[in-house]
Amino acid sequence: MREVAFIKQNKEKWLNFEKTIYNNQFQNPDELSSLYIQLMNDLSYAQTYYPKSKTISYLNQLAAAAFQRIYRTKRTKTNRIVSFWKTEVPLIMYDARRYVMYAFLIFGVFVAIGAVSAAFDDSFVRLILGDGYVNTTLENIQKGDPVAIYKSGSNWGSFIGITLRNLYVGMQCFILGVFGGIGTGYVLMRNGVMLGSFQYFFYDQEVLWESVRGIWIHGAMEIFAIVIEGAAGLILGASILFPKTYSRITSFKMGLKIGIKILISTFPFTIAAGFLEGYVTRYSNIMPNWLSVGIIILTLGIISFYYLLYPRIVHKKLRTHVATI
């Protein structure tokens, strides 16, 4: 069957499925499961005969929405909060994986730009980080403690101040996505350029390793969370620019709801990063290498697993579950 005929034959069914899913018009989970199985049959057919078609992407989005509704209406006593972190967010992240990729690409490009700019312009680091920070850090390097700036202030005061600042940056990164994603891109650019120039500065002073084993104790979760928040902002922007079959306001509401859930999911990681920066990073210079590196690997591993690997596991598990209904 030609693709045009396939779409024409099933278009009405898919549109009705959309309305059923997004308006919660199904009567029970069994009805939803039946609709989902029909959708999966169409998706499998499209993947087999039209592997490069946009129809596959459309059907995948419907399938992801069905996954969430099935678990949301499943007759279990699962705690709503546990379900949110264990199932709902991972399924959202699986569906949003290309936006995560876009956010990482944007951020990575600007990190590289920041590093290259710092390498070819001696004044660039001062322009980005400020004279006060650079001068203080140079003094600390001379004293043999490159990351001593993180020791200023009390533990709890640093923790609270840093956490509030990072939460603000994350919310800003998401909310500014309302400008078609351009605002989110700006926040990612600003932070990416800052990180790139920041790390090149330590490399130029021949203390890169000392900075890495200190700063990335909290930076692994902090930076990763910003990128995920950037993905949420890009989703919000895309919901306005590309409403697809929905009205623009309906698409915006859907993008806003999904983005807020992703943003909320980053808060525990942002708070954990603030705690590490306030209570642990300041002691990095007296830690053995295995401990500081171990903390970095552990924190990076936890947040990477939750946002990159765990969504695939949940998606596969739920797909298997639905297939057996």
CSV table of C-alpha atoms in Angstrom, one decimal:
chain,number,residue,atom,x,y,z
A,1,MET,CA,0.0,0.0,0.0
A,2,ARG,CA,1.3,3.4,-0.9
A,3,GLU,CA,1.9,5.8,2.0
A,4,VAL,CA,-0.7,8.3,0.8
A,5,ALA,CA,-3.4,5.6,0.8
A,6,PHE,CA,-2.2,4.3,4.2
A,7,ILE,CA,-2.6,7.8,5.7
A,8,LYS,CA,-5.9,8.4,4.0
A,9,GLN,CA,-7.2,5.1,5.3
A,10,ASN,CA,-6.2,5.7,8.9
A,11,LYS,CA,-6.3,9.4,9.3
A,12,GLU,CA,-9.8,9.7,10.8
A,13,LYS,CA,-9.0,6.9,13.3
A,14,TRP,CA,-5.7,8.6,14.4
A,15,LEU,CA,-7.5,12.0,14.8
A,16,ASN,CA,-10.2,10.4,16.9
A,17,PHE,CA,-7.4,8.7,18.9
A,18,GLU,CA,-5.8,12.1,19.5
A,19,LYS,CA,-9.1,13.5,20.8
A,20,THR,CA,-9.6,10.5,23.0
A,21,ILE,CA,-6.1,10.7,24.5
A,22,TYR,CA,-5.8,14.4,25.1
A,23,ASN,CA,-9.4,15.0,26.2
A,24,ASN,CA,-9.5,11.9,28.4
A,25,GLN,CA,-12.6,10.7,26.7
A,26,PHE,CA,-11.9,7.0,27.2
A,27,GLN,CA,-14.1,5.1,29.7
A,28,ASN,CA,-11.5,2.9,31.3
A,29,PRO,CA,-7.9,1.6,31.0
A,30,ASP,CA,-9.0,-1.4,29.0
A,31,GLU,CA,-10.5,0.8,26.3
A,32,LEU,CA,-7.3,2.9,26.2
A,33,SER,CA,-5.2,-0.3,25.9
A,34,SER,CA,-7.4,-1.5,23.0
A,35,LEU,CA,-6.9,1.8,21.2
A,36,TYR,CA,-3.2,1.7,21.9
A,37,ILE,CA,-2.8,-1.8,20.4
A,38,GLN,CA,-4.4,-0.6,17.2
A,39,LEU,CA,-2.1,2.4,17.1
A,40,MET,CA,1.0,0.1,17.6
A,41,ASN,CA,-0.1,-2.0,14.7
A,42,ASP,CA,-0.2,1.0,12.5
A,43,LEU,CA,3.1,2.2,13.8
A,44,SER,CA,4.8,-1.1,13.2
A,45,TYR,CA,3.4,-1.1,9.6
A,46,ALA,CA,4.7,2.4,9.0
A,47,GLN,CA,8.1,1.5,10.4
A,48,THR,CA,8.3,-1.5,8.1
A,49,TYR,CA,7.1,0.1,4.8
A,50,TYR,CA,7.8,3.8,5.3
A,51,PRO,CA,11.0,4.0,7.5
A,52,LYS,CA,11.8,7.6,6.6
A,53,SER,CA,8.3,9.0,6.9
A,54,LYS,CA,7.2,11.7,9.2
A,55,THR,CA,4.1,9.5,9.9
A,56,ILE,CA,6.3,7.4,12.2
A,57,SER,CA,7.2,10.5,14.3
A,58,TYR,CA,3.5,11.4,14.6
A,59,LEU,CA,2.5,7.9,15.6
A,60,ASN,CA,5.3,7.7,18.1
A,61,GLN,CA,4.0,10.9,19.8
A,62,LEU,CA,0.5,9.4,20.1
A,63,ALA,CA,2.0,6.2,21.5
A,64,ALA,CA,4.0,8.1,24.2
A,65,ALA,CA,0.8,10.0,25.2
A,66,ALA,CA,-1.0,6.7,25.4
A,67,PHE,CA,1.7,5.3,27.6
A,68,GLN,CA,1.3,8.0,30.1
A,69,ARG,CA,-2.5,7.7,30.2
A,70,ILE,CA,-2.4,4.0,30.7
A,71,TYR,CA,-0.2,4.3,33.8
A,72,ARG,CA,-2.1,7.3,35.0
A,73,THR,CA,-5.4,5.3,34.9
A,74,LYS,CA,-4.0,2.0,35.9
A,75,ARG,CA,-5.8,0.5,38.9
A,76,THR,CA,-3.0,0.4,41.4
A,77,LYS,CA,-2.3,2.0,44.8
A,78,THR,CA,0.9,3.6,43.6
A,79,ASN,CA,1.6,6.9,45.3
A,80,ARG,CA,1.1,9.8,42.9
A,81,ILE,CA,4.4,11.4,43.7
A,82,VAL,CA,6.3,8.1,43.3
A,83,SER,CA,4.5,7.6,40.0
A,84,PHE,CA,5.5,11.0,38.8
A,85,TRP,CA,9.3,10.4,39.4
A,86,LYS,CA,9.2,6.7,38.5
A,87,THR,CA,7.1,6.6,35.4
A,88,GLU,CA,5.6,9.9,34.2
A,89,VAL,CA,8.8,12.0,33.9
A,90,PRO,CA,10.9,9.1,32.3
A,91,LEU,CA,8.1,8.7,29.7
A,92,ILE,CA,8.1,12.4,29.0
A,93,MET,CA,11.9,12.4,28.7
A,94,TYR,CA,11.8,9.5,26.3
A,95,ASP,CA,9.3,11.4,24.1
A,96,ALA,CA,11.4,14.6,24.5
A,97,ARG,CA,14.8,12.9,23.8
A,98,ARG,CA,15.4,14.9,20.6
A,99,TYR,CA,15.0,18.2,22.4
A,100,VAL,CA,17.5,17.0,25.0
A,101,MET,CA,19.9,16.3,22.1
A,102,TYR,CA,19.3,19.8,20.7
A,103,ALA,CA,19.9,21.3,24.1
A,104,PHE,CA,23.2,19.4,24.5
A,105,LEU,CA,24.3,20.4,21.0
A,106,ILE,CA,23.5,24.1,21.6
A,107,PHE,CA,25.2,24.1,24.9
A,108,GLY,CA,28.2,22.2,23.7
A,109,VAL,CA,28.8,24.5,20.7
A,110,PHE,CA,28.8,27.5,23.0
A,111,VAL,CA,31.2,25.8,25.5
A,112,ALA,CA,33.6,25.3,22.5
A,113,ILE,CA,33.1,28.9,21.4
A,114,GLY,CA,33.9,30.1,25.0
A,115,ALA,CA,37.0,28.1,25.2
A,116,VAL,CA,38.3,29.1,21.7
A,117,SER,CA,37.5,32.8,22.4
A,118,ALA,CA,39.4,32.6,25.7
A,119,ALA,CA,42.4,31.0,23.9
A,120,PHE,CA,42.7,33.7,21.3
A,121,ASP,CA,41.7,36.8,23.3
A,122,ASP,CA,43.4,37.3,26.7
A,123,SER,CA,40.7,39.8,27.8
A,124,PHE,CA,37.8,37.5,27.0
A,125,VAL,CA,37.9,35.7,30.3
A,126,ARG,CA,37.8,39.0,32.2
A,127,LEU,CA,34.9,40.2,30.1
A,128,ILE,CA,32.9,37.0,30.8
A,129,LEU,CA,33.8,36.3,34.5
A,130,GLY,CA,34.7,39.8,35.7
A,131,ASP,CA,37.9,41.3,37.0
A,132,GLY,CA,37.1,40.6,40.6
A,133,TYR,CA,36.7,36.8,40.1
A,134,VAL,CA,39.7,36.5,37.8
A,135,ASN,CA,42.0,38.5,40.2
A,136,THR,CA,40.8,36.6,43.2
A,137,THR,CA,41.3,33.2,41.5
A,138,LEU,CA,44.8,34.2,40.3
A,139,GLU,CA,45.7,35.0,43.9
A,140,ASN,CA,44.3,31.7,45.0
A,141,ILE,CA,46.3,29.8,42.4
A,142,GLN,CA,49.5,31.5,43.6
A,143,LYS,CA,48.6,30.3,47.1
A,144,GLY,CA,48.1,26.7,45.8
A,145,ASP,CA,44.3,26.5,46.1
A,146,PRO,CA,42.7,27.3,42.7
A,147,VAL,CA,39.1,26.7,44.0
A,148,ALA,CA,39.5,28.5,47.3
A,149,ILE,CA,36.8,31.0,46.2
A,150,TYR,CA,34.2,28.2,46.9
A,151,LYS,CA,35.3,28.4,50.6
A,152,SER,CA,33.9,31.9,51.1
A,153,GLY,CA,30.9,32.1,53.4
A,154,SER,CA,29.4,29.5,55.7
A,155,ASN,CA,28.3,26.1,54.5
A,156,TRP,CA,24.6,26.6,54.9
A,157,GLY,CA,24.7,30.2,53.6
A,158,SER,CA,26.5,29.1,50.5
A,159,PHE,CA,24.2,26.1,50.1
A,160,ILE,CA,21.0,28.3,50.2
A,161,GLY,CA,22.4,31.1,48.1
A,162,ILE,CA,23.8,28.9,45.4
A,163,THR,CA,20.7,26.7,45.3
A,164,LEU,CA,18.3,29.7,44.9
A,165,ARG,CA,20.6,31.1,42.2
A,166,ASN,CA,20.6,27.8,40.3
A,167,LEU,CA,16.9,27.4,40.6
A,168,TYR,CA,16.4,30.9,39.2
A,169,VAL,CA,18.6,30.1,36.2
A,170,GLY,CA,16.7,26.9,35.6
A,171,MET,CA,13.3,28.6,35.7
A,172,GLN,CA,14.6,31.4,33.5
A,173,CYS,CA,15.9,28.9,31.0
A,174,PHE,CA,12.5,27.3,30.7
A,175,ILE,CA,10.3,30.4,30.9
A,176,LEU,CA,12.2,32.3,28.2
A,177,GLY,CA,11.4,29.4,25.8
A,178,VAL,CA,8.1,31.2,25.4
A,179,PHE,CA,9.9,33.5,22.8
A,180,GLY,CA,10.1,30.6,20.3
A,181,GLY,CA,13.0,29.0,22.1
A,182,ILE,CA,15.3,31.9,21.4
A,183,GLY,CA,15.3,33.0,25.1
A,184,THR,CA,16.3,29.5,26.1
A,185,GLY,CA,19.0,29.5,23.5
A,186,TYR,CA,20.3,32.7,25.0
A,187,VAL,CA,20.5,31.2,28.5
A,188,LEU,CA,22.3,28.1,27.2
A,189,MET,CA,24.7,30.4,25.2
A,190,ARG,CA,25.5,32.5,28.2
A,191,ASN,CA,26.2,29.6,30.5
A,192,GLY,CA,28.0,27.6,27.8
A,193,VAL,CA,30.3,30.4,26.9
A,194,MET,CA,31.0,31.0,30.6
A,195,LEU,CA,31.8,27.4,31.2
A,196,GLY,CA,34.1,27.2,28.2
A,197,SER,CA,36.1,30.3,29.0
A,198,PHE,CA,36.1,29.4,32.7
A,199,GLN,CA,37.7,26.0,32.1
A,200,TYR,CA,40.2,27.3,29.5
A,201,PHE,CA,41.2,29.9,32.1
A,202,PHE,CA,42.3,27.2,34.5
A,203,TYR,CA,43.9,25.3,31.7
A,204,ASP,CA,45.9,28.4,30.7
A,205,GLN,CA,47.1,28.7,34.3
A,206,GLU,CA,48.1,25.0,34.3
A,207,VAL,CA,45.7,24.0,37.1
A,208,LEU,CA,43.0,22.4,35.0
A,209,TRP,CA,43.0,19.1,36.9
A,210,GLU,CA,42.8,20.9,40.2
A,211,SER,CA,39.8,22.8,39.0
A,212,VAL,CA,38.1,19.8,37.5
A,213,ARG,CA,38.3,17.6,40.6
A,214,GLY,CA,36.9,20.5,42.6
A,215,ILE,CA,34.4,22.3,40.5
A,216,TRP,CA,32.8,19.3,38.9
A,217,ILE,CA,31.9,17.8,42.3
A,218,HIS,CA,28.8,20.0,42.1
A,219,GLY,CA,29.1,21.0,38.4
A,220,ALA,CA,28.1,17.6,37.1
A,221,MET,CA,24.6,17.8,38.3
A,222,GLU,CA,24.4,21.6,38.1
A,223,ILE,CA,25.3,21.8,34.4
A,224,PHE,CA,23.4,18.7,33.4
A,225,ALA,CA,20.3,20.1,35.0
A,226,ILE,CA,20.6,23.4,33.1
A,227,VAL,CA,20.7,21.5,29.8
A,228,ILE,CA,17.6,19.5,30.7
A,229,GLU,CA,15.9,22.7,31.7
A,230,GLY,CA,17.0,24.0,28.3
A,231,ALA,CA,15.3,21.1,26.6
A,232,ALA,CA,12.1,22.0,28.5
A,233,GLY,CA,12.4,25.6,27.2
A,234,LEU,CA,12.9,24.3,23.6
A,235,ILE,CA,9.7,22.2,24.0
A,236,LEU,CA,7.8,25.2,25.1
A,237,GLY,CA,9.1,27.2,22.1
A,238,ALA,CA,8.3,24.4,19.7
A,239,SER,CA,4.8,24.1,21.0
A,240,ILE,CA,4.2,27.7,19.9
A,241,LEU,CA,6.0,27.6,16.6
A,242,PHE,CA,4.9,24.1,15.5
A,243,PRO,CA,1.4,23.4,16.8
A,244,LYS,CA,0.9,20.5,14.3
A,245,THR,CA,-2.7,19.4,14.2
A,246,TYR,CA,-3.6,21.4,17.3
A,247,SER,CA,-4.7,25.0,17.7
A,248,ARG,CA,-1.8,27.1,18.8
A,249,ILE,CA,-3.2,27.7,22.2
A,250,THR,CA,-3.9,24.0,22.8
A,251,SER,CA,-0.4,23.2,21.6
A,252,PHE,CA,1.1,25.9,23.9
A,253,LYS,CA,-0.9,24.5,26.9
A,254,MET,CA,0.5,21.0,26.2
A,255,GLY,CA,4.0,22.3,25.8
A,256,LEU,CA,3.7,24.3,29.0
A,257,LYS,CA,2.5,21.4,31.0
A,258,ILE,CA,5.2,19.0,29.7
A,259,GLY,CA,7.9,21.7,30.2
A,260,ILE,CA,6.8,22.4,33.8
A,261,LYS,CA,7.0,18.7,34.7
A,262,ILE,CA,10.5,18.4,33.2
A,263,LEU,CA,11.5,21.6,35.1
A,264,ILE,CA,10.2,20.3,38.4
A,265,SER,CA,12.1,17.0,37.9
A,266,THR,CA,15.4,18.9,37.8
A,267,PHE,CA,14.9,20.6,41.2
A,268,PRO,CA,16.2,17.7,43.4
A,269,PHE,CA,19.4,17.6,41.3
A,270,THR,CA,19.8,21.3,41.5
A,271,ILE,CA,19.3,21.2,45.2
A,272,ALA,CA,21.8,18.3,45.5
A,273,ALA,CA,24.3,20.4,43.4
A,274,GLY,CA,23.9,23.3,45.8
A,275,PHE,CA,24.4,21.1,48.8
A,276,LEU,CA,27.6,19.7,47.3
A,277,GLU,CA,28.9,23.2,46.4
A,278,GLY,CA,28.2,24.5,49.8
A,279,TYR,CA,29.4,21.5,51.9
A,280,VAL,CA,31.8,19.4,49.8
A,281,THR,CA,33.5,21.4,47.0
A,282,ARG,CA,35.3,23.6,49.5
A,283,TYR,CA,37.2,20.5,50.8
A,284,SER,CA,38.3,19.2,47.4
A,285,ASN,CA,41.9,20.3,47.7
A,286,ILE,CA,42.4,18.1,50.8
A,287,MET,CA,40.4,15.2,49.4
A,288,PRO,CA,42.2,12.2,47.9
A,289,ASN,CA,41.8,12.0,44.1
A,290,TRP,CA,39.8,8.8,44.3
A,291,LEU,CA,37.2,10.5,46.5
A,292,SER,CA,36.7,13.6,44.5
A,293,VAL,CA,36.7,11.7,41.2
A,294,GLY,CA,34.3,9.1,42.7
A,295,ILE,CA,31.8,11.8,43.7
A,296,ILE,CA,32.0,13.3,40.2
A,297,ILE,CA,31.4,10.0,38.5
A,298,LEU,CA,28.6,9.1,40.9
A,299,THR,CA,26.7,12.4,40.5
A,300,LEU,CA,27.1,12.4,36.8
A,301,GLY,CA,26.1,8.8,36.6
A,302,ILE,CA,23.0,9.3,38.6
A,303,ILE,CA,21.6,12.2,36.6
A,304,SER,CA,22.7,10.7,33.2
A,305,PHE,CA,21.0,7.4,34.1
A,306,TYR,CA,17.8,9.2,35.1
A,307,TYR,CA,17.5,11.4,32.0
A,308,LEU,CA,19.2,9.3,29.3
A,309,LEU,CA,18.9,5.6,30.1
A,310,TYR,CA,16.1,5.1,32.5
A,311,PRO,CA,13.4,6.6,30.1
A,312,ARG,CA,14.3,3.9,27.6
A,313,ILE,CA,13.9,1.2,30.3
A,314,VAL,CA,10.5,2.5,31.3
A,315,HIS,CA,9.4,2.9,27.7
A,316,LYS,CA,10.4,-0.7,26.9
A,317,LYS,CA,8.8,-2.0,30.1
A,318,LEU,CA,5.5,-0.2,29.4
A,319,ARG,CA,5.4,-1.2,25.8
A,320,THR,CA,5.8,-4.9,26.9
A,321,HIS,CA,3.1,-4.4,29.5
A,322,VAL,CA,0.6,-3.0,27.0
A,323,ALA,CA,1.3,-5.7,24.5
A,324,THR,CA,0.3,-8.3,27.0
A,325,ILE,CA,-3.1,-6.7,27.8
